[in-house]
């Protein structure tokens, strides 16, 4: 590598490279049995030297921070390294369940043992992501520090689960034509989410297709709760009240995402179909008995 | 120079080092490739364009005030300024969402009416999910197929009108059925017939007048076409009334 470079290395860079290669050798002897796959290119925030093997074989950040000498002032200090590396989108912030999975939590490279880890760990990771997304979307705290987090960590398991659950609850509540009711509810919700997203895109809005599907699915959660209550207690007045409350809650949860995606002159054009879809689902809940 | 070495991946630096013998890249790029405008995605060409979202964007280029104004125009058919406003900027937002709203309103009010009627007679009532699917078929089918047929007929009689303008016209003409359906909750049969008749007449004349303004100049059989359109719209309103509000035991 050094023979093709004509630009001379900084004097302290060479010592960095030596130091880090020593660490690599040390960790290869004592490190994990599996070879880490190369990490996909990371954004240029990470100030490391030009050795390409670096990312995947570094030992846990605390020991690296202790062992590395202070880097030249043009790069960030090593203690910032773990914080600046963005966690891969699949990792929840609190995914430090088992000791051997700490690499995943620290964000250095992809989760090393996703093929060999216990199934419960995989399921727990997905479940915790669903719960955290749910909290961010449906119970938004106006003072939270990172409003865009739910948008970045979107997933489709949560919406899928909520749509199927709503279809099932409606189907259980129906006394005749159960399978048709499920089919209509599922088709309405799935096609509705797709059409709503297309509507925003066609109006010239800026939204990512699957992100929007994910958000609309999560905003269905209040209606799920309402449908469950209506199934358990079959009183028309109660149903109307419950459906109105949960409908308002769902619309309120979906409002910030949809309205910020389009031109303000077309905000009503983008929001009206969302409202229409939730009202029709609410009506279906009331009508099915 | 230092920071180049420290950043990862140093692809820019390596490119410049190893490719020092080639001419600078910028010149090639700007002269050999055509300017792609502001599109960041590659647009498919030919018939595949019908499947890309971007090709339908021009038909949704309306603001909230535009849509509200067009709806208001559709309620007053004898002013006749709808055509001028939409010839250059027809939109598909109005037709699609008016149809969808109509389906929902028709399904919910039809359900409510039959529920009340059955409860009155103390008969057992079950929600008929088929109302939703049948109304969807009726409205979407009407707004899609009738303008298509009209487009072909007008082309045959050499008075061509744009297809999207026809969709726009038919879509907005259905708006008046929404308040009509809301009014039809009233359980008086004669009232429902009057309301349906008035709405049908207004909607049909909206379509007919706008079409007449367009084709009177160029065709000779315009009266037949216009009359046919008028009757068809009236028929739609009759079908609507009978299908949704006739209570069968």
Coordinates of C-alpha atoms in Angstrom, one line a residue:
Chain A
X1 CA 0.0 0.0 0.0
X2 CA 2.8 2.4 0.8
X3 CA 4.5 1.8 -2.5
X4 CA 1.7 3.3 -4.6
X5 CA 1.1 6.3 -2.3
X6 CA 3.2 9.2 -3.2
X7 CA 1.8 11.3 -0.4
X8 CA 4.0 10.9 2.7
X9 CA 2.3 9.8 5.9
X10 CA 2.2 12.1 8.8
X11 CA 4.8 11.1 11.4
X12 CA 2.3 10.3 14.0
X13 CA 0.1 8.4 11.5
X14 CA 2.7 5.8 11.0
X15 CA 2.9 5.2 14.7
X16 CA -0.9 5.0 14.8
X17 CA -0.8 2.3 12.1
X18 CA 1.8 0.4 14.0
X19 CA -0.1 0.6 17.2
X20 CA -3.3 -0.5 15.7
X21 CA -1.7 -3.4 13.9
X22 CA -0.4 -4.5 17.2
X23 CA -3.8 -4.4 18.6
X24 CA -5.1 -6.4 15.7
X25 CA -2.5 -9.1 16.2
X26 CA -3.3 -9.2 19.9
X27 CA -7.0 -9.4 19.4
X28 CA -6.8 -12.1 16.6
X29 CA -5.1 -14.4 19.1
X30 CA -7.6 -13.7 21.9
X31 CA -10.6 -12.4 20.1
X32 CA -13.9 -14.0 18.9
X33 CA -13.7 -17.2 17.0
X34 CA -15.6 -16.0 14.0
X35 CA -14.0 -13.6 11.6
X36 CA -15.9 -10.4 11.4
X37 CA -17.3 -9.5 8.0
X38 CA -16.1 -6.2 6.6
X39 CA -18.3 -3.3 7.5
X40 CA -20.0 -1.4 4.8
X41 CA -18.4 2.0 4.2
X42 CA -19.2 4.3 7.0
X43 CA -19.8 8.0 6.7
X44 CA -16.6 10.1 6.9
X45 CA -17.1 11.2 10.4
X46 CA -15.0 8.3 11.6
X47 CA -11.5 9.6 11.9
X48 CA -9.3 6.5 11.4
X49 CA -6.2 6.0 9.4
X50 CA -6.2 4.3 6.0
X51 CA -5.9 0.7 7.1
X52 CA -9.0 -1.1 5.7
X53 CA -9.0 -4.0 8.2
X54 CA -9.6 -1.7 11.1
X55 CA -13.3 -1.6 11.6
X56 CA -14.2 -5.1 12.2
X57 CA -11.4 -6.3 14.4
X58 CA -11.1 -3.6 17.0
X59 CA -11.5 -4.8 20.5
X60 CA -14.2 -3.2 22.7
X61 CA -14.0 0.6 22.6
X62 CA -13.1 1.1 26.2
X63 CA -9.8 -0.8 25.9
X64 CA -9.0 0.8 22.5
X65 CA -9.5 4.2 24.1
X66 CA -7.1 3.3 26.9
X67 CA -4.4 1.9 24.6
X68 CA -4.3 4.4 21.7
X69 CA -2.0 7.3 22.1
X70 CA -3.6 10.7 21.5
X71 CA -4.2 11.1 17.8
X72 CA -3.1 14.3 16.0
X73 CA -5.4 17.2 16.6
X74 CA -6.9 17.1 13.2
X75 CA -8.9 14.0 14.1
X76 CA -11.4 13.6 16.9
X77 CA -10.2 12.1 20.2
X78 CA -10.7 8.3 20.5
X79 CA -13.2 8.6 23.2
X80 CA -15.6 10.1 20.7
X81 CA -15.2 7.1 18.4
X82 CA -18.0 4.9 19.9
X83 CA -20.4 7.8 20.1
X84 CA -19.9 9.1 16.6
X85 CA -20.2 5.7 14.9
X86 CA -23.9 5.5 14.1
X87 CA -25.5 2.4 15.3
X88 CA -26.7 0.3 12.3
X89 CA -30.3 0.9 11.7
X90 CA -31.3 -2.5 13.0
X91 CA -29.9 -2.1 16.5
X92 CA -32.1 -0.6 19.3
X93 CA -30.3 1.6 21.8
X94 CA -30.7 -0.8 24.6
X95 CA -29.8 -4.0 22.9
X96 CA -27.2 -5.1 25.4
X97 CA -28.9 -8.3 26.5
X98 CA -26.1 -10.7 26.6
X99 CA -22.4 -10.2 27.2
X100 CA -21.3 -11.7 24.0
X101 CA -23.6 -9.4 22.1
X102 CA -22.0 -6.2 23.3
X103 CA -20.4 -5.7 19.9
X104 CA -23.8 -5.2 18.4
X105 CA -24.7 -2.7 21.0
X106 CA -21.5 -0.7 20.6
X107 CA -22.2 -0.3 16.9
X108 CA -18.8 -1.6 15.7
X109 CA -19.8 -3.6 12.7
X110 CA -22.9 -5.7 12.2
X111 CA -24.1 -7.9 15.0
X112 CA -21.5 -10.6 15.0
X113 CA -23.6 -13.6 15.9
X114 CA -27.0 -13.0 14.3
X115 CA -26.7 -16.5 12.8
X116 CA -25.6 -18.2 15.9
X117 CA -27.3 -16.2 18.6
X118 CA -30.3 -17.7 20.4
X119 CA -33.7 -17.2 18.8
X120 CA -35.0 -15.5 21.9
X121 CA -32.3 -12.8 21.4
X122 CA -33.4 -12.1 17.8
X123 CA -37.0 -12.0 18.8
X124 CA -36.4 -9.8 21.8
X125 CA -34.4 -7.4 19.7
X126 CA -37.3 -7.1 17.2
X127 CA -39.8 -6.8 19.9
X128 CA -37.9 -4.1 21.7
X129 CA -37.6 -2.2 18.5
X130 CA -41.4 -2.4 17.9
X131 CA -42.1 -1.2 21.4
X132 CA -39.7 1.7 21.1
X133 CA -41.1 2.7 17.7
X134 CA -44.6 2.5 19.2
X135 CA -43.7 4.7 22.0
X136 CA -42.2 7.3 19.7
X137 CA -45.0 7.3 17.3
X138 CA -48.1 6.9 19.3
X139 CA -47.1 8.4 22.6
X140 CA -44.9 11.2 21.4
X141 CA -43.2 13.2 24.1
X142 CA -42.9 16.8 22.9
X143 CA -39.7 17.2 24.9
X144 CA -37.9 14.2 23.6
X145 CA -34.4 14.8 22.5
X146 CA -34.5 13.1 19.1
X147 CA -37.8 13.5 17.2
X148 CA -36.6 11.9 14.1
X149 CA -35.6 8.6 15.7
X150 CA -38.8 6.7 14.8
X151 CA -38.4 7.7 11.2
X152 CA -34.8 6.4 11.0
X153 CA -35.5 3.1 12.8
X154 CA -38.6 2.2 10.9
X155 CA -39.6 -1.4 10.5
X156 CA -42.5 -3.3 9.0
X157 CA -43.1 -6.0 11.6
X158 CA -45.0 -3.7 13.9
X159 CA -47.4 -2.5 11.2
X160 CA -47.9 -6.0 9.9
X161 CA -48.8 -7.2 13.4
X162 CA -51.2 -4.4 14.0
X163 CA -53.0 -4.8 10.7
X164 CA -53.4 -8.5 11.1
X165 CA -54.5 -8.1 14.7
X166 CA -57.2 -5.5 13.7
X167 CA -58.4 -7.9 10.9
X168 CA -58.6 -10.7 13.4
X169 CA -60.5 -8.8 16.0
X170 CA -63.0 -7.6 13.5
X171 CA -63.4 -11.1 12.1
X172 CA -64.0 -12.5 15.6
X173 CA -66.6 -9.8 16.4
X174 CA -68.5 -10.5 13.2
X175 CA -71.3 -13.1 13.5
X176 CA -71.5 -13.9 9.8
X177 CA -69.1 -13.9 6.9
X178 CA -66.1 -13.8 9.1
X179 CA -63.6 -14.5 6.4
X180 CA -65.0 -11.8 4.2
X181 CA -64.8 -9.3 7.0
X182 CA -61.1 -10.2 7.6
X183 CA -60.4 -9.9 3.9
X184 CA -62.0 -6.5 3.5
X185 CA -60.4 -5.1 6.6
X186 CA -56.9 -6.3 5.7
X187 CA -57.2 -5.2 2.1
X188 CA -58.6 -1.8 3.2
X189 CA -55.7 -1.2 5.6
X190 CA -52.9 -2.5 3.4
X191 CA -54.1 -0.9 0.2
X192 CA -55.0 2.2 2.1
X193 CA -51.5 2.7 3.5
X194 CA -50.0 2.2 0.1
X195 CA -52.4 4.7 -1.5
X196 CA -51.9 7.3 1.2
X197 CA -48.2 7.2 0.6
X198 CA -48.6 7.4 -3.1
X199 CA -50.9 10.4 -2.6
X200 CA -48.2 12.2 -0.7
X201 CA -45.6 11.4 -3.3
X202 CA -47.9 12.5 -6.1
X203 CA -48.7 15.8 -4.4
X204 CA -45.0 16.6 -4.6
X205 CA -44.2 15.7 -1.0
X206 CA -41.0 14.2 0.3
X207 CA -41.5 11.0 2.1
X208 CA -39.8 7.6 1.9
X209 CA -42.2 4.9 0.8
X210 CA -41.6 2.3 3.5
X211 CA -41.1 4.8 6.2
X212 CA -44.5 6.1 5.6
X213 CA -46.0 2.6 5.5
X214 CA -44.3 1.9 8.8
X215 CA -45.7 5.1 10.4
X216 CA -49.2 4.6 9.2
X217 CA -49.1 1.1 10.5
X218 CA -48.0 2.2 13.9
X219 CA -50.6 4.9 14.1
X220 CA -53.2 2.1 13.8
X221 CA -52.4 0.9 17.4
X222 CA -55.1 3.1 19.1
X223 CA -57.7 1.7 16.8
X224 CA -56.5 -1.8 17.7
X225 CA -57.1 -1.1 21.3
X226 CA -60.5 0.4 20.5
X227 CA -61.5 -2.6 18.4
X228 CA -60.5 -5.0 21.3
X229 CA -62.6 -3.0 23.7
X230 CA -65.6 -3.0 21.4
X231 CA -65.3 -6.8 20.9
X232 CA -65.4 -7.4 24.6
X233 CA -68.2 -5.1 25.4
X234 CA -71.1 -5.0 22.9
X235 CA -72.9 -1.8 23.7
X236 CA -73.5 0.7 20.8
X237 CA -73.1 3.9 22.8
X238 CA -69.8 2.6 24.3
X239 CA -68.6 1.6 20.9
X240 CA -69.3 5.0 19.4
X241 CA -67.5 6.8 22.3
X242 CA -64.5 4.4 22.2
X243 CA -64.2 4.6 18.5
X244 CA -64.3 8.4 18.5
X245 CA -61.6 8.7 21.1
X246 CA -59.3 6.2 19.5
X247 CA -59.9 7.7 16.1
X248 CA -58.9 11.1 17.3
X249 CA -55.8 9.6 18.9
X250 CA -54.8 7.9 15.7
X251 CA -55.3 11.0 13.6
X252 CA -53.3 13.1 16.2
X253 CA -50.4 10.6 16.0
X254 CA -50.3 10.6 12.2
X255 CA -50.7 14.4 11.8
X256 CA -47.1 15.5 12.4
X257 CA -45.6 13.1 10.0
X258 CA -48.0 13.7 7.2
X259 CA -48.2 17.4 7.4
X260 CA -44.5 17.9 7.5
X261 CA -44.0 15.9 4.3
X262 CA -45.9 18.2 1.9
X263 CA -46.0 21.8 0.8
X264 CA -48.1 23.7 3.4
X265 CA -50.5 24.8 0.7
X266 CA -51.4 21.2 0.1
X267 CA -51.4 20.0 3.7
X268 CA -55.2 19.5 3.8
X269 CA -55.0 17.5 0.6
X270 CA -52.5 15.1 2.2
X271 CA -54.3 14.9 5.6
X272 CA -57.8 14.4 4.4
X273 CA -57.3 10.9 3.0
X274 CA -55.6 9.8 6.3
X275 CA -58.6 11.0 8.2
X276 CA -60.9 9.3 5.7
X277 CA -59.2 6.0 6.1
X278 CA -59.2 6.1 9.9
X279 CA -62.9 7.1 9.9
X280 CA -63.8 4.2 7.6
X281 CA -61.9 1.8 9.9
X282 CA -63.7 3.2 12.9
X283 CA -67.0 2.9 11.1
X284 CA -66.2 -0.8 10.4
X285 CA -65.5 -1.3 14.0
X286 CA -68.8 0.1 15.1
X287 CA -70.8 -1.6 12.4
X288 CA -69.5 -5.1 12.9
X289 CA -71.4 -6.9 15.6
Chain B
X1 CA -3.5 17.2 3.2
X2 CA -3.5 15.7 6.7
X3 CA -7.2 15.4 6.8
X4 CA -7.3 13.5 3.5
X5 CA -5.3 10.8 5.1
X6 CA -7.4 10.6 8.2
X7 CA -10.8 10.3 6.6
X8 CA -12.2 7.0 5.6
X9 CA -12.7 5.9 2.8
X10 CA -10.2 8.0 1.0
X11 CA -11.6 7.2 -2.3
X12 CA -11.3 10.7 -3.7
X13 CA -7.6 10.9 -2.8
X14 CA -6.8 7.5 -4.3
X15 CA -8.7 8.3 -7.5
X16 CA -6.6 11.4 -7.9
X17 CA -3.4 9.7 -7.2
X18 CA -3.8 6.7 -9.4
X19 CA -5.6 8.4 -12.2
X20 CA -3.2 11.2 -12.6
X21 CA -2.7 10.5 -16.3
X22 CA -6.4 10.9 -17.3
X23 CA -8.0 14.2 -18.1
X24 CA -10.0 15.8 -15.3
X25 CA -13.4 14.1 -15.0
X26 CA -15.7 17.2 -15.0
X27 CA -15.2 18.0 -18.6
X28 CA -16.2 14.6 -19.8
X29 CA -19.3 14.5 -17.7
X30 CA -20.8 17.8 -18.8
X31 CA -20.2 17.4 -22.5
X32 CA -21.0 13.8 -23.1
X33 CA -24.1 13.3 -21.0
X34 CA -27.3 15.3 -21.5
X35 CA -28.5 17.4 -18.6
X36 CA -31.0 15.4 -16.6
X37 CA -32.9 18.3 -15.2
X38 CA -33.7 18.0 -11.5
X39 CA -34.7 14.3 -11.5
X40 CA -32.5 12.3 -9.2
X41 CA -34.1 9.0 -10.1
X42 CA -33.7 7.4 -13.5
X43 CA -37.0 7.7 -15.3
X44 CA -38.0 4.6 -17.4
X45 CA -38.7 5.3 -21.0
X46 CA -41.4 4.2 -23.4
X47 CA -44.3 2.2 -22.2
X48 CA -42.8 1.6 -18.7
X49 CA -43.4 5.2 -18.0
X50 CA -47.0 4.4 -17.2
X51 CA -45.8 2.6 -14.1
X52 CA -43.6 5.2 -12.6
X53 CA -44.9 7.6 -10.0
X54 CA -43.2 10.6 -11.5
X55 CA -45.2 10.5 -14.7
X56 CA -48.4 11.1 -12.9
X57 CA -47.2 14.0 -10.9
X58 CA -48.4 16.7 -13.3
X59 CA -51.9 15.5 -12.7
X60 CA -51.7 16.2 -9.0
X61 CA -50.4 19.7 -9.3
X62 CA -53.2 21.4 -7.4
X63 CA -53.4 23.2 -4.1
X64 CA -56.1 23.0 -1.5
X65 CA -57.8 26.1 -2.8
X66 CA -57.8 24.9 -6.3
X67 CA -59.6 21.7 -5.4
X68 CA -62.1 23.5 -3.2
X69 CA -62.8 25.9 -6.0
X70 CA -63.4 23.1 -8.5
X71 CA -65.8 21.4 -6.1
X72 CA -67.7 24.6 -5.7
X73 CA -68.0 25.0 -9.5
X74 CA -69.4 21.5 -9.7
X75 CA -72.2 22.4 -7.4
X76 CA -73.4 25.3 -9.7
X77 CA -73.6 23.7 -13.1
X78 CA -75.1 26.7 -14.9
X79 CA -72.2 29.0 -14.4
X80 CA -70.2 26.8 -16.7
X81 CA -66.6 28.0 -15.9
X82 CA -65.4 24.6 -14.8
X83 CA -64.0 23.8 -18.3
X84 CA -61.9 26.9 -18.6
X85 CA -60.2 26.3 -15.3
X86 CA -59.4 22.7 -15.9
X87 CA -58.5 22.5 -19.5
X88 CA -54.9 23.4 -18.9
X89 CA -54.5 21.8 -15.5
X90 CA -56.7 18.8 -15.1
X91 CA -56.2 17.0 -11.9
X92 CA -56.8 13.4 -10.9
X93 CA -56.7 14.1 -7.1
X94 CA -60.3 15.3 -7.1
X95 CA -61.9 12.5 -9.0
X96 CA -60.1 9.8 -7.1
X97 CA -60.8 11.0 -3.6
X98 CA -64.3 12.1 -4.4
X99 CA -65.0 8.6 -5.6
X100 CA -63.4 7.1 -2.5
X101 CA -65.3 9.4 -0.2
X102 CA -68.5 8.6 -2.0
X103 CA -67.9 4.9 -1.6
X104 CA -67.4 5.3 2.1
X105 CA -70.4 7.6 2.5
X106 CA -72.6 5.3 0.4
X107 CA -71.5 2.2 2.4
X108 CA -72.0 3.8 5.8
X109 CA -75.3 5.5 5.0
X110 CA -76.6 2.4 3.2
X111 CA -75.7 0.3 6.2
X112 CA -77.2 2.8 8.7
X113 CA -80.4 3.0 6.7
X114 CA -80.9 -0.7 6.5
X115 CA -80.0 -1.0 10.2
X116 CA -82.6 1.4 11.3
X117 CA -85.2 -0.2 9.0
X118 CA -84.5 -3.6 10.4
X119 CA -84.5 -2.5 14.0
X120 CA -87.9 -0.7 13.3
X121 CA -89.3 -4.0 12.2
X122 CA -87.6 -5.8 15.0
X123 CA -85.9 -8.1 12.5
X124 CA -82.4 -9.4 12.8
X125 CA -79.8 -7.4 11.1
X126 CA -76.3 -8.3 10.1
X127 CA -73.7 -6.0 8.6
X128 CA -73.5 -6.6 4.9
X129 CA -69.9 -6.3 3.9
X130 CA -70.8 -6.6 0.2
X131 CA -72.1 -3.0 0.3
X132 CA -68.5 -1.8 0.4
X133 CA -67.3 -3.9 -2.5
X134 CA -70.3 -3.3 -4.7
X135 CA -70.2 0.5 -4.2
X136 CA -66.5 0.5 -4.9
X137 CA -67.1 -1.4 -8.1
X138 CA -70.0 0.9 -9.1
X139 CA -68.3 4.2 -8.6
X140 CA -64.8 3.4 -9.7
X141 CA -66.2 1.6 -12.7
X142 CA -68.4 4.4 -13.7
X143 CA -65.7 7.1 -13.4
X144 CA -63.2 4.9 -15.3
X145 CA -65.3 3.3 -18.0
X146 CA -67.7 6.1 -19.1
X147 CA -65.0 8.7 -19.8
X148 CA -63.0 6.1 -21.7
X149 CA -66.0 5.3 -23.8
X150 CA -66.7 8.9 -24.3
X151 CA -63.1 9.6 -25.3
X152 CA -63.4 7.0 -28.0
X153 CA -66.7 8.2 -29.2
X154 CA -65.6 11.8 -29.3
X155 CA -62.5 10.9 -31.2
X156 CA -64.7 9.0 -33.7
X157 CA -66.8 12.1 -34.2
X158 CA -63.7 14.2 -34.6
X159 CA -64.2 16.4 -31.5
X160 CA -61.3 15.1 -29.4
X161 CA -61.1 15.9 -25.8
X162 CA -58.2 15.0 -23.5
X163 CA -58.8 11.8 -21.6
X164 CA -57.6 13.3 -18.3
X165 CA -60.0 16.2 -18.7
X166 CA -62.9 13.8 -19.1
X167 CA -61.8 11.9 -15.9
X168 CA -61.6 15.2 -14.1
X169 CA -65.1 16.3 -15.3
X170 CA -66.8 13.0 -14.3
X171 CA -65.0 12.8 -11.0
X172 CA -66.1 16.3 -9.9
X173 CA -69.6 15.7 -11.2
X174 CA -70.0 13.0 -8.6
X175 CA -69.4 15.3 -5.8
X176 CA -73.0 16.3 -5.5
X177 CA -74.0 12.8 -4.6
X178 CA -72.2 13.1 -1.2
X179 CA -74.6 15.6 0.3
X180 CA -77.4 13.8 -1.5
X181 CA -76.6 10.6 0.3
X182 CA -76.4 12.4 3.6
X183 CA -79.8 13.8 3.1
X184 CA -81.2 10.4 2.2
X185 CA -81.2 9.3 5.7
X186 CA -84.6 10.8 6.1
X187 CA -86.9 7.9 6.0
X188 CA -89.5 9.5 3.7
X189 CA -89.5 7.6 0.4
X190 CA -90.9 10.5 -1.6
X191 CA -88.2 12.8 -0.1
X192 CA -85.5 10.4 -1.1
X193 CA -86.8 10.3 -4.7
X194 CA -86.9 14.1 -4.9
X195 CA -83.4 14.5 -3.6
X196 CA -82.0 11.8 -5.9
X197 CA -83.8 13.4 -8.8
X198 CA -82.5 16.9 -8.2
X199 CA -79.0 15.7 -7.6
X200 CA -79.1 13.5 -10.7
X201 CA -80.4 16.4 -12.8
X202 CA -77.7 18.8 -11.5
X203 CA -74.9 16.4 -12.0
X204 CA -76.1 15.4 -15.5
X205 CA -76.5 19.0 -16.6
X206 CA -73.0 19.8 -15.2
X207 CA -71.5 17.2 -17.4
X208 CA -73.7 18.0 -20.4
X209 CA -73.1 21.7 -20.3
X210 CA -69.4 21.4 -20.0
X211 CA -69.3 18.9 -22.8
X212 CA -71.5 20.9 -25.0
X213 CA -69.3 24.0 -24.7
X214 CA -66.5 21.8 -25.9
X215 CA -67.9 19.9 -28.8
X216 CA -70.5 22.3 -30.2
X217 CA -67.9 24.0 -32.1
X218 CA -66.5 21.0 -33.9
X219 CA -69.1 18.3 -34.3
X220 CA -72.5 18.0 -36.0
X221 CA -74.0 15.3 -33.8
X222 CA -73.3 17.0 -30.6
X223 CA -76.9 17.0 -29.4
X224 CA -77.1 13.3 -29.5
X225 CA -73.9 12.8 -27.5
X226 CA -74.8 15.4 -25.0
X227 CA -78.3 14.0 -24.5
X228 CA -76.9 10.5 -24.1
X229 CA -74.5 11.7 -21.4
X230 CA -77.2 13.4 -19.6
X231 CA -79.4 10.4 -19.5
X232 CA -76.6 8.2 -18.4
X233 CA -75.9 10.3 -15.4
X234 CA -79.5 10.4 -14.5
X235 CA -79.5 6.6 -14.7
X236 CA -76.6 6.5 -12.3
X237 CA -78.5 8.5 -9.7
X238 CA -81.5 6.2 -10.1
X239 CA -79.4 3.1 -9.7
X240 CA -77.8 4.6 -6.6
X241 CA -81.1 5.4 -5.0
X242 CA -82.5 2.0 -5.7
X243 CA -79.5 -0.1 -4.7
X244 CA -78.7 1.6 -1.5
X245 CA -82.0 2.6 -0.1
X246 CA -84.4 -0.1 -1.1
X247 CA -84.9 -2.2 1.9
X248 CA -85.5 -5.8 1.1
X249 CA -86.6 -8.3 3.6

